[in-house]
Structures are given as C-alpha cells and as structure tokens.
PDB file of C-alpha atoms in Angstrom:
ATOM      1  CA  UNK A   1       0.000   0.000   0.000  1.00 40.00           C
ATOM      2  CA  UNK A   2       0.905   3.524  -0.850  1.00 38.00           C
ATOM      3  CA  UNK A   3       2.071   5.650   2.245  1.00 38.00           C
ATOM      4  CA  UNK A   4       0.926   8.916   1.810  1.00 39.00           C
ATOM      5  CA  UNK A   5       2.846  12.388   2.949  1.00 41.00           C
ATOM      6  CA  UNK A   6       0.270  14.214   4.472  1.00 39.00           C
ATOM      7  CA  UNK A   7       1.080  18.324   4.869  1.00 42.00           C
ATOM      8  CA  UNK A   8       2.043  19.515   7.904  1.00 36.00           C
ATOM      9  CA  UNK A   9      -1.131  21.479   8.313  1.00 39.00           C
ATOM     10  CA  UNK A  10      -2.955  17.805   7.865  1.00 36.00           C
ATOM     11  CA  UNK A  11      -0.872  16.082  10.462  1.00 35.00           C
ATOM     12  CA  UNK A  12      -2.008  18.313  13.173  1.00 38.00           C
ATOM     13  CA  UNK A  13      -5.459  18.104  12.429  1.00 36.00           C
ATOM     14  CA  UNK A  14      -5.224  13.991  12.377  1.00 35.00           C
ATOM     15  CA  UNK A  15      -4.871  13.969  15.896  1.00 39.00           C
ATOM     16  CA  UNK A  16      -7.780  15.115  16.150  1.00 38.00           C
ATOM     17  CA  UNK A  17      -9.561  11.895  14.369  1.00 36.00           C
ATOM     18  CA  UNK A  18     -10.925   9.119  16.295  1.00 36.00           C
ATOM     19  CA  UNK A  19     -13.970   7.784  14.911  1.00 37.00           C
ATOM     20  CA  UNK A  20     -11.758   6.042  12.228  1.00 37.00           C
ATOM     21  CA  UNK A  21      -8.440   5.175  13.167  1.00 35.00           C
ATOM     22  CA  UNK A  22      -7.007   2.144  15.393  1.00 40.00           C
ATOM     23  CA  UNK A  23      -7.131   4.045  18.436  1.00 40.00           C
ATOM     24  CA  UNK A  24      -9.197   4.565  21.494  1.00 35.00           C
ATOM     25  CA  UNK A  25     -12.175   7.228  21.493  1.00 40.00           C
ATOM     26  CA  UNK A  26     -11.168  10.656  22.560  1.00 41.00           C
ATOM     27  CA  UNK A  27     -13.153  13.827  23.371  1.00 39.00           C
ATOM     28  CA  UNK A  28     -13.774  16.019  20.226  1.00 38.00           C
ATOM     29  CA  UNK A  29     -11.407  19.040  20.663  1.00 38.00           C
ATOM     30  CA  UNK A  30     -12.777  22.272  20.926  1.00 34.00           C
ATOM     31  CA  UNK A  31     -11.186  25.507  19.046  1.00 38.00           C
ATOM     32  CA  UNK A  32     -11.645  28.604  20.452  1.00 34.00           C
ATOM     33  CA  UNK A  33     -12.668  32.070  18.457  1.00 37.00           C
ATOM     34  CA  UNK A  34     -13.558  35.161  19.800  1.00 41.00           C
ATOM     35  CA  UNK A  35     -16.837  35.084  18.884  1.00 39.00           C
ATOM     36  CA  UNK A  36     -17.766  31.341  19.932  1.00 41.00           C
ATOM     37  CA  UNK A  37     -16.369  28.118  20.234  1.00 41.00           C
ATOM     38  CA  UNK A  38     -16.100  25.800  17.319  1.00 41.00           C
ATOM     39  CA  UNK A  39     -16.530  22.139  18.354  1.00 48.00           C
ATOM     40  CA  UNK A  40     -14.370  19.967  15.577  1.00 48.00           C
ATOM     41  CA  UNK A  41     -16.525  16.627  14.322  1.00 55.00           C
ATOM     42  CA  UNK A  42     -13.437  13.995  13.955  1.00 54.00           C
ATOM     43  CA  UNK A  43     -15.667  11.899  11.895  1.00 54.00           C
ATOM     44  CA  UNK A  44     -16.221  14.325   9.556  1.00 53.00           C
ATOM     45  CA  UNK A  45     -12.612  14.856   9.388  1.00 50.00           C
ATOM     46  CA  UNK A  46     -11.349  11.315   9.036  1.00 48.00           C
ATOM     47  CA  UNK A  47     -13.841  11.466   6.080  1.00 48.00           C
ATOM     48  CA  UNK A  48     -12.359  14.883   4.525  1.00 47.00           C
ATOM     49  CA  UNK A  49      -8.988  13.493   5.075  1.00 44.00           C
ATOM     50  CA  UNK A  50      -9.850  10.009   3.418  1.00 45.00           C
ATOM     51  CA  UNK A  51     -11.121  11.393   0.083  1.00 40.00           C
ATOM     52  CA  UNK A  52      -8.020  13.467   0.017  1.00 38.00           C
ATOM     53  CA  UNK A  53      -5.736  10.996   0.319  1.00 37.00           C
ATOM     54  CA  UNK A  54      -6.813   7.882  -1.387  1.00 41.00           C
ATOM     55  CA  UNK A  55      -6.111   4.746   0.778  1.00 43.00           C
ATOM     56  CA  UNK A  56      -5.431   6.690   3.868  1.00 37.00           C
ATOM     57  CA  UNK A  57      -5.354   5.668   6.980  1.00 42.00           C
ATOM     58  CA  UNK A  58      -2.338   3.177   6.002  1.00 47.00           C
ATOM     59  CA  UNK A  59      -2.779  -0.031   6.922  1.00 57.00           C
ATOM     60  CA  UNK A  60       0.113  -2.453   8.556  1.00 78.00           C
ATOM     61  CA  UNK A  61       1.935  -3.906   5.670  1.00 84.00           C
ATOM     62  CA  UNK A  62       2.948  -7.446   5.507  1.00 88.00           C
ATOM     63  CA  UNK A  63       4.391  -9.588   2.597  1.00 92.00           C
ATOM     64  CA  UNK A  64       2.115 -12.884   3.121  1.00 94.00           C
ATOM     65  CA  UNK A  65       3.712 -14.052  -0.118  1.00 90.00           C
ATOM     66  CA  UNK A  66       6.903 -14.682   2.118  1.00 93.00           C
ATOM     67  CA  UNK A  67       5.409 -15.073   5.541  1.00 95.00           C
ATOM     68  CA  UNK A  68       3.022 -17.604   7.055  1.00 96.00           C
ATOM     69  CA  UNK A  69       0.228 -15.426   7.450  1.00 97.00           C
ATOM     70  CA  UNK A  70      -3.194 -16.404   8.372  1.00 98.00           C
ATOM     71  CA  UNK A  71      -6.808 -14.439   8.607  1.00 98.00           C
ATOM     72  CA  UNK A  72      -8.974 -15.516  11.202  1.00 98.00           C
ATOM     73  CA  UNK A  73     -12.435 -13.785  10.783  1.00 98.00           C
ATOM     74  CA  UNK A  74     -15.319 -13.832  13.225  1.00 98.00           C
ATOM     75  CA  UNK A  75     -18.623 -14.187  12.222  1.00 98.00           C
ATOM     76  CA  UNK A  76     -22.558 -13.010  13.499  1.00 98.00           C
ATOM     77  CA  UNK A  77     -21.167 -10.485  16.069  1.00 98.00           C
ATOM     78  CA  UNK A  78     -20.709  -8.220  17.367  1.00 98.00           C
ATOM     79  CA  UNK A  79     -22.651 -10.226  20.481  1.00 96.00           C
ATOM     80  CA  UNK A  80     -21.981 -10.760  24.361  1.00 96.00           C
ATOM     81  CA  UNK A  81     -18.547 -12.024  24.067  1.00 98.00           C
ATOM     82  CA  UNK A  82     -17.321  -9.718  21.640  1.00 98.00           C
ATOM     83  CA  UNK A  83     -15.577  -7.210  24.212  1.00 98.00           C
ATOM     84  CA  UNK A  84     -13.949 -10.130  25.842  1.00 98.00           C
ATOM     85  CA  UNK A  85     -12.320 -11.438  22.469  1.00 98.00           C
ATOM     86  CA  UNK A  86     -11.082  -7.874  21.752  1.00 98.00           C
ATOM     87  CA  UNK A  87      -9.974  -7.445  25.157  1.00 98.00           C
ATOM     88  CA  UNK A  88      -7.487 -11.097  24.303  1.00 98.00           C
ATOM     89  CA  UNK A  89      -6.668  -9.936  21.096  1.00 98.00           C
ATOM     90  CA  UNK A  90      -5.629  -6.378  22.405  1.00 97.00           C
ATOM     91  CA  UNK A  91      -3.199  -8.223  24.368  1.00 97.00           C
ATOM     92  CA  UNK A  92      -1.843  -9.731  21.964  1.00 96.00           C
ATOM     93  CA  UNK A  93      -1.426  -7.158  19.422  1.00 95.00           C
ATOM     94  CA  UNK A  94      -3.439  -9.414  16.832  1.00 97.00           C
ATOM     95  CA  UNK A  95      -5.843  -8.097  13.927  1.00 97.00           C
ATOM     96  CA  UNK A  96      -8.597 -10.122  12.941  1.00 98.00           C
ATOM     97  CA  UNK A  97     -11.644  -9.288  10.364  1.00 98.00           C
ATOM     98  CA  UNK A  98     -14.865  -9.238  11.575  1.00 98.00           C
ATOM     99  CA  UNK A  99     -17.823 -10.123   9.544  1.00 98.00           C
ATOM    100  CA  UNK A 100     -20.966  -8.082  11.301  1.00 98.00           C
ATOM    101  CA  UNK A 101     -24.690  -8.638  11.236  1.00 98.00           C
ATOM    102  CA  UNK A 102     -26.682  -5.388  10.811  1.00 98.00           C
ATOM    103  CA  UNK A 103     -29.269  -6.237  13.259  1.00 98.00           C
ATOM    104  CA  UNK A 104     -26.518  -7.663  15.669  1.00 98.00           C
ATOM    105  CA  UNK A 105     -25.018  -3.688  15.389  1.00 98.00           C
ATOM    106  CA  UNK A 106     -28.349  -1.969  15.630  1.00 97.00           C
ATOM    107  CA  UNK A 107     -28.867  -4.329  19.101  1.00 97.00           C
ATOM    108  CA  UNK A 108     -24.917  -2.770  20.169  1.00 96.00           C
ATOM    109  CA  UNK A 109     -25.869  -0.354  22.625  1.00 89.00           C
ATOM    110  CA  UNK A 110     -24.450   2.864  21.475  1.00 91.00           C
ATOM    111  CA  UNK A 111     -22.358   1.266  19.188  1.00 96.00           C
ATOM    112  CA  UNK A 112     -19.498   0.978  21.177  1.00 97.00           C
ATOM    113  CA  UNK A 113     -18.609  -2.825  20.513  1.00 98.00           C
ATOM    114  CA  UNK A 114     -18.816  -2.104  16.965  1.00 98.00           C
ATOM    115  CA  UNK A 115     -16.351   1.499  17.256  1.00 97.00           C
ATOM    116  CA  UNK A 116     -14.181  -0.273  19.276  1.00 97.00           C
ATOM    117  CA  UNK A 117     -13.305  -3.496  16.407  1.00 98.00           C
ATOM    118  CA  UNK A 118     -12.551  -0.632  14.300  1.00 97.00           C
ATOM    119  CA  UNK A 119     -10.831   1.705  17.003  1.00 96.00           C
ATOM    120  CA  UNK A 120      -8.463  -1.377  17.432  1.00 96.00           C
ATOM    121  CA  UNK A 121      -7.402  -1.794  14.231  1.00 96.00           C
ATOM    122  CA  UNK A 122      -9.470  -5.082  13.027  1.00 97.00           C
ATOM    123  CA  UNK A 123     -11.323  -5.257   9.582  1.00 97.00           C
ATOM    124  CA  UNK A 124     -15.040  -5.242   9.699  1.00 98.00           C
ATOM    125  CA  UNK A 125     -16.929  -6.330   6.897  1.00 98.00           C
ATOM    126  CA  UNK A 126     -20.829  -6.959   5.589  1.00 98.00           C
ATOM    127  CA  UNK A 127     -22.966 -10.083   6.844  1.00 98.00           C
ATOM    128  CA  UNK A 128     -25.888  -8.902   5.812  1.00 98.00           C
ATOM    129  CA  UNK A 129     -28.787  -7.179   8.095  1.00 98.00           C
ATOM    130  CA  UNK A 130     -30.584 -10.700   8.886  1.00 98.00           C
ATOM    131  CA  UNK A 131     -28.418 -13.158   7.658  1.00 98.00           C
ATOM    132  CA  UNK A 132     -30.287 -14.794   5.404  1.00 98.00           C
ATOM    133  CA  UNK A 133     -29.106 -17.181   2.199  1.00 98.00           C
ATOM    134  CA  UNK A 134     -28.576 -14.173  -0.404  1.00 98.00           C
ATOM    135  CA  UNK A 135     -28.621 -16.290  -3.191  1.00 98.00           C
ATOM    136  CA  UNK A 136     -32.468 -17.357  -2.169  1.00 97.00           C
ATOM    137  CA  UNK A 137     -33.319 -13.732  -2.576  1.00 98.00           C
ATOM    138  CA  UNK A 138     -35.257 -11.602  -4.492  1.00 98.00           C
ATOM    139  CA  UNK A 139     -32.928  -8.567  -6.359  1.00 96.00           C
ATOM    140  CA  UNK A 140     -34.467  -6.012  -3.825  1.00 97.00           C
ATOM    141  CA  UNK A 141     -34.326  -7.873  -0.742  1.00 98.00           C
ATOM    142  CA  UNK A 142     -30.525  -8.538  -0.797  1.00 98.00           C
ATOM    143  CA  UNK A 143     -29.522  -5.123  -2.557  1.00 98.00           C
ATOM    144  CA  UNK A 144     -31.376  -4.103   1.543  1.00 98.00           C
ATOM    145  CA  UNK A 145     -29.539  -7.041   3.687  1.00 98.00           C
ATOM    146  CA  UNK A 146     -26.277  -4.929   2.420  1.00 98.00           C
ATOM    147  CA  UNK A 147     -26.893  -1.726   2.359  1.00 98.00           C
ATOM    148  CA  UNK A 148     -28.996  -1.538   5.680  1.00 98.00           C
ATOM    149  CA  UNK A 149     -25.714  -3.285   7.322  1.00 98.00           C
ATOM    150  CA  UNK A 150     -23.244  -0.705   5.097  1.00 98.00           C
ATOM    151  CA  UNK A 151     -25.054   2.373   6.319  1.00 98.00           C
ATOM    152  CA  UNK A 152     -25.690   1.172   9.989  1.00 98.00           C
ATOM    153  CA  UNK A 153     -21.879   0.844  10.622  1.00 98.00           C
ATOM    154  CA  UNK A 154     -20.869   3.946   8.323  1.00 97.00           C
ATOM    155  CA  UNK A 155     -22.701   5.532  10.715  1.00 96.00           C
ATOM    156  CA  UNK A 156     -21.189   4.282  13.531  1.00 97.00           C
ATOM    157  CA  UNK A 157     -17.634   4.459  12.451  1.00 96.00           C
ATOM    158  CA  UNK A 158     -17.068   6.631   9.626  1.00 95.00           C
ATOM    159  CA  UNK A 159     -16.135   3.582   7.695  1.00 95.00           C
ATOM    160  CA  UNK A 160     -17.056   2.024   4.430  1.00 96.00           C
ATOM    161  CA  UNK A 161     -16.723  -1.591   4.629  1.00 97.00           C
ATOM    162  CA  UNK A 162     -15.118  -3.364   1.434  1.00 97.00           C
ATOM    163  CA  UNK A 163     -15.661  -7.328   2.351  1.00 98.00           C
ATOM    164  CA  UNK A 164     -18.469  -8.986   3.000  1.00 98.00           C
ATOM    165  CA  UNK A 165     -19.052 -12.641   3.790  1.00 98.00           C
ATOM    166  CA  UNK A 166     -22.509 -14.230   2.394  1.00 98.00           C
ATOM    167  CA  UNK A 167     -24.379 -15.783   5.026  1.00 98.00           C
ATOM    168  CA  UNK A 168     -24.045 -20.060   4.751  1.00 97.00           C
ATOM    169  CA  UNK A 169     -21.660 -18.960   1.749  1.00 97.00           C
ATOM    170  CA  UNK A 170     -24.577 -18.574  -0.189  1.00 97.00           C
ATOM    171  CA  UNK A 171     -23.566 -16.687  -3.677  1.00 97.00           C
ATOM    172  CA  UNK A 172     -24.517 -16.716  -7.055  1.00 97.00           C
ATOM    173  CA  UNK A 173     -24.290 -14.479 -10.104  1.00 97.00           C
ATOM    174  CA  UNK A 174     -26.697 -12.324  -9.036  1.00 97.00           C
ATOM    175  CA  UNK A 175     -24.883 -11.663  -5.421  1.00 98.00           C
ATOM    176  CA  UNK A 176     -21.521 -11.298  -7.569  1.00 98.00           C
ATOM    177  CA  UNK A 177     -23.191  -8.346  -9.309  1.00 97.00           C
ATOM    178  CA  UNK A 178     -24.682  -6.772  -6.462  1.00 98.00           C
ATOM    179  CA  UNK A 179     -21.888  -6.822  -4.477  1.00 98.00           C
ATOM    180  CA  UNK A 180     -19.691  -5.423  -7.242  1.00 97.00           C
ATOM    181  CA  UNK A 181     -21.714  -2.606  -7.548  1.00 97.00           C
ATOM    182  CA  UNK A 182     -21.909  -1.804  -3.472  1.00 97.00           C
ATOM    183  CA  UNK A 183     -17.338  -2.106  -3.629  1.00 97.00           C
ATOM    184  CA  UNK A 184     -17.422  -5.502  -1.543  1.00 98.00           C
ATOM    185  CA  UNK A 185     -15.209  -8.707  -2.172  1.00 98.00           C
ATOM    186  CA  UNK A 186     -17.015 -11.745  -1.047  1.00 98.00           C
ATOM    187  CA  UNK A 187     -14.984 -13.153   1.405  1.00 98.00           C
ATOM    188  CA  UNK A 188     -15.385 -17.295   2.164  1.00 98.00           C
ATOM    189  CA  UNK A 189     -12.650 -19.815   4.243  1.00 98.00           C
ATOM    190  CA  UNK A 190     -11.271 -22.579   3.170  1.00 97.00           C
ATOM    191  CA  UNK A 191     -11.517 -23.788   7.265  1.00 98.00           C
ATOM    192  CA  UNK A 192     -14.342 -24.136   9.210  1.00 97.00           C
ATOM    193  CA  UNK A 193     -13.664 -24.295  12.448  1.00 98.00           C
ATOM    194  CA  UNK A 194     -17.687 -25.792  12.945  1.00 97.00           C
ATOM    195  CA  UNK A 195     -17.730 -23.889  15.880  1.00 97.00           C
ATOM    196  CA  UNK A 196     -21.211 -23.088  15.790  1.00 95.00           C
ATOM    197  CA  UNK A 197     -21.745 -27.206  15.544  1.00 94.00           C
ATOM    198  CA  UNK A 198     -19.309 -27.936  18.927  1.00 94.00           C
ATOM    199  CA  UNK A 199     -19.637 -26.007  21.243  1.00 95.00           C
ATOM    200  CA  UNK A 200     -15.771 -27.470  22.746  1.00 97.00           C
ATOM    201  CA  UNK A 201     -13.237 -24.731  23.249  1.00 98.00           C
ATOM    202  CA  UNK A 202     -10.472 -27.760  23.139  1.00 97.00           C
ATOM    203  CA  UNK A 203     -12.027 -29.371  19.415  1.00 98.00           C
ATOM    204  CA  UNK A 204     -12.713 -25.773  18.041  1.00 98.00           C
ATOM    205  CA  UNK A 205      -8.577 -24.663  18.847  1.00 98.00           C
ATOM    206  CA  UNK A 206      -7.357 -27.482  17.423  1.00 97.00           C
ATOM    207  CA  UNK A 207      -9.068 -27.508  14.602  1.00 98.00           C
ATOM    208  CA  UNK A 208      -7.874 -23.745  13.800  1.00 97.00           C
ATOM    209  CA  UNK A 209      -4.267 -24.793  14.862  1.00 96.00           C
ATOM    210  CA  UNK A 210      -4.693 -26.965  11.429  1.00 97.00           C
ATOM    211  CA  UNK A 211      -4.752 -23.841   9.016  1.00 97.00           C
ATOM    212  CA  UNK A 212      -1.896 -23.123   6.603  1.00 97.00           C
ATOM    213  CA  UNK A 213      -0.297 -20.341   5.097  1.00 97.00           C
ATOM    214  CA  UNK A 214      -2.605 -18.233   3.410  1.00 97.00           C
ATOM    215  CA  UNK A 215      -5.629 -19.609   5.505  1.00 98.00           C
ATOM    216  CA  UNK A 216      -8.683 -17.729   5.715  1.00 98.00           C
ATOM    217  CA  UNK A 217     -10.244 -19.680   8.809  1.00 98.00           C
ATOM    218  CA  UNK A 218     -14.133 -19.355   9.957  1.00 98.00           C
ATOM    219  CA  UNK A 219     -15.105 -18.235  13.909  1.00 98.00           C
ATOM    220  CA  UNK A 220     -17.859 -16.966  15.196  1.00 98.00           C
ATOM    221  CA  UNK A 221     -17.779 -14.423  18.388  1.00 98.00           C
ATOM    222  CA  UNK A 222     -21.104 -15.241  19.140  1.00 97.00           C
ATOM    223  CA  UNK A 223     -20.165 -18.799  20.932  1.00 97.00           C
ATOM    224  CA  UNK A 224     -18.975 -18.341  24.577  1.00 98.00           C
ATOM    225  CA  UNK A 225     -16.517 -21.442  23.861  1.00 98.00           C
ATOM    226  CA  UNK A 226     -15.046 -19.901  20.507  1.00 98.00           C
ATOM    227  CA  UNK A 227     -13.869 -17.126  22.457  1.00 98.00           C
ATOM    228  CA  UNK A 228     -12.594 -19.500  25.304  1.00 98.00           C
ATOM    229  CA  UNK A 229     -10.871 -21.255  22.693  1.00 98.00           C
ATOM    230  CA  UNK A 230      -9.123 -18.349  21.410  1.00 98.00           C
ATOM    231  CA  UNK A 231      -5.651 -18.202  23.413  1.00 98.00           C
ATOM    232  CA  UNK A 232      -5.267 -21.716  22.775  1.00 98.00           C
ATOM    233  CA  UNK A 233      -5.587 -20.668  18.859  1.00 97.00           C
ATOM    234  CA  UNK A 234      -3.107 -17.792  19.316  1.00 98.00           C
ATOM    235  CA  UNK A 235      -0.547 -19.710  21.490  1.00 97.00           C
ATOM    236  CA  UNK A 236      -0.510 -23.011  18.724  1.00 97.00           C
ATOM    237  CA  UNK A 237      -0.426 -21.186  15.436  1.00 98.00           C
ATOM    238  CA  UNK A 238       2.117 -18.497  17.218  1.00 96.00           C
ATOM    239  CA  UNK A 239       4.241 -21.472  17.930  1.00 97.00           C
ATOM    240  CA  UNK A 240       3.908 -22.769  14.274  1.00 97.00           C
ATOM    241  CA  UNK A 241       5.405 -18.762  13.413  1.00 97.00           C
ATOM    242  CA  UNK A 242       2.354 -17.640  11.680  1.00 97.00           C
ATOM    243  CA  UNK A 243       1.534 -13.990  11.471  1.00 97.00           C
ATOM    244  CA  UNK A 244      -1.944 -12.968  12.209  1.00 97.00           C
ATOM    245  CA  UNK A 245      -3.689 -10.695   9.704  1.00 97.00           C
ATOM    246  CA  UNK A 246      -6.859  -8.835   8.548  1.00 97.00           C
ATOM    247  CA  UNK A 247      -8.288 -10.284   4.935  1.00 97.00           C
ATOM    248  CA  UNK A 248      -7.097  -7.217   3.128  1.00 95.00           C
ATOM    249  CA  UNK A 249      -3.813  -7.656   4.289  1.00 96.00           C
ATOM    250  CA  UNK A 250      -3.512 -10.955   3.586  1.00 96.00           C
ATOM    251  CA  UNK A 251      -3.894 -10.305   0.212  1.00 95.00           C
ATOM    252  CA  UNK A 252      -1.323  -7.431   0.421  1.00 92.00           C
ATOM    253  CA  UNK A 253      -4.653  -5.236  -1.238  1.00 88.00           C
ATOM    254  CA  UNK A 254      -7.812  -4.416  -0.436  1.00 89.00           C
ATOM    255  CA  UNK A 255      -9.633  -7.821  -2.276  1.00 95.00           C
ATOM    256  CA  UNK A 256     -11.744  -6.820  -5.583  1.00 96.00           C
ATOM    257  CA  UNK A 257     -15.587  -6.384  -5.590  1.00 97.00           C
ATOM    258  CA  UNK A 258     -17.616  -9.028  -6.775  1.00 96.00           C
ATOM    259  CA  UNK A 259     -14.903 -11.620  -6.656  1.00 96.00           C
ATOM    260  CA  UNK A 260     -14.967 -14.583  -4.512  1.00 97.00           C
ATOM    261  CA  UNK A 261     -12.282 -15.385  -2.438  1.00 97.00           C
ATOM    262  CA  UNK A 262     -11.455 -18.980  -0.236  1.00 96.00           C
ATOM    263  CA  UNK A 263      -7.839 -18.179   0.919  1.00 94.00           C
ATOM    264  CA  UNK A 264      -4.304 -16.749  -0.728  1.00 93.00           C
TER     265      UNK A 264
END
C-alpha cells in the first residue's frame, strides 16, 4: 500500500480523528474564536482526510507471499462475548476481520462494541442485516440485507466496509453483481472451524491450529466457547510462526468487488 505524505497542516489536524483510526475514542477538541467556540466533528474529518488521500489511513503492511500469514475472521457479532475477544486480542497485538450482522449492530448499545473493532485496528466487513441465504433472494431484498448493514456501521464508524461474507456462503451471479456494484469482495474460508456445531473450546482450537499459510479460517464471536478457545488458537499457530492478519492484508490489497475469495 501507498504511504501517503500528508502536509504539515494535515498532520495536526489527524490527531484530532478518532472515529476512524485504530485508536481509542477521545473527546472532540474544541477551538476557540472570539466570537464562539467551534466544536471539531473527527468523523467528519477522518472522512475529509480520506477522500483526500486515497487509501489513507495506512494499513500495517505485511508480505504474506513470504510469511506464514493467516486471517482468522469472526462471524454473526458483534454479540456478548465480543468485548472479551477484543480485550485477548488487544493483548496480543493481533488483527482479525470481523464479519458483522446489521441487526446484531443496531442491538450494540451505542455502538461501542462495533467502534471499538474498528478503534483497534481489526477489519469489519458486511454479513448482511438478517443473515439470510442471499442467493435465495429476491434482487431487492438482498440489494437491503447490504446496504442496511453498510449504512448502519458507516454511521457508527465513519467507515465504508469493502468485504463482506454471504451468510451459509450462499452466492450466485446475481450476489456477484450486487456486491460489485456496493465495492465488496465476497470473502469465504477454506476452514471451518464448525464452531457453531461444537460447542468445545479444546475441538474448536485445534481444529484452527490446522490452518496453513494463506488460511482464511471461519469463527464466530457469538459462541462463549469460541472465544474461550481463542488463546489456545493464538498460542498453537504463534508457535507454528504464523503472522496474524486482517483479509485485506492478507492479500497485500484491499480484495476486488464481486470476486470470490477462499484463501491466498
């Protein structure tokens, strides 16, 4: 990814942005003028500063072509143990990608489970509003599953997601085109963890200690015992040397609308 020299003028107002950025919420500043005081919106800034320079904020940068790298996405949250696997991956200084469920955000009081994935530093991508099998749908009815879930977190965050997974991994043409159109990659796995099936902290980390380089392995943060299992994970692929990752950075890119992808 392009790093981008922002003018001096730019770099002091970037500490003022919050909303956007892998750090933790701060008050909006306040300038001062003699007639009355000016309260700056960060989120509106992140945004000005985002569509003038393209790609910005920078993202880590890792060669996964050369390293073992490995994506491990969480499905269906953001729900009750959410906090508590960002809390384990904070200590860790791990990324992950997060695949969120528009009603799941709506029910995230104040939004502040949803902020903070992004606040951190983790991807967050489209599931849908209801999670439903997309490719089951009428045009109208998915082009709303996506863009209720887009706008709800835009919202929130100031971002505009670019992944998406389909619930079940249900695609077809039709959810190719859509998807295309709304900027989103369609993000599967090539292992399922079948977390959701057993409910075994012990079965699900060894069964994501079995990914290899380039894996894109499916969680879900909704499971109690997914998150239990999650040092486990860390401490067994950390072992094996593999770097953890966000989707995008797997690939090295931000992955192309429409276009399906399994693992790198």
């Amino acid at each position: 990814m392009r790093v981008w020299a922002l003018p001096l003028a730019l770099v002091a107002l970037v500490s003022c942005v919050t909303a956007s950025v892998p750090r933790r919420p701060q008050q909006a500043r306040v300038q001062i003028v003699p007639s009355r005081p000016v309260v700056v919106d960060p989120l509106a800034l992140a945004k000005r500063l985002r569509s003038m320079q393209h790609g910005w904020p920078a993202s880590r940068k890792f060669d996964c072509a050369r390293l073992k790298c490995v994506a491990l996405t969480f499905d269906d949250g953001p729900g009750e143990h959410t906090v508590r696997l960002l809390d384990m991956l904070r200590q860790r200084d791990v990324r992950a990608t997060f695949f969120v469920i528009g009603q799941m955000v709506a029910a995230d009081k104040g939004g502040r489970t949803t902020r903070r994935i992004v606040d951190d530093g983790h991807e967050i991508g489209n599931h849908s509003w209801s999670h439903p099998p997309l490719a089951e749908l009428p045009h109208e009815a998915l082009k709303k599953e996506l863009k209720h879930t887009e706008n709800i977190v835009q919202r929130l965050t100031g971002v505009r997601m670019r992944v998406m997974r389909p619930p079940y991994g249900s695609t077809d043409d039709d959810v190719a085109a859509e998807t295309r159109r709304e900027g989103l990659a369609q993000i599967l796995w090539n292992l399922d963890t079948l977390d959701w099936q057993d409910r075994v902290a012990t079965t699900v980390a060894k069964r994501a200690g079995a990914a290899k380089p380039g894996s894109i392995v499916l969680l879900h943060d909704i499971h109690r015992s997914t998150v239990d299992a999650v040092p486990a994970m860390l401490d067994t692929l950390g072992r094996k040397g593999y770097t953890f990752v966000t989707v995008s950075e797997l690939y090295g890119r931000t992955p192309a609308p429409g276009r399906t992808y399994t693992a790198r």
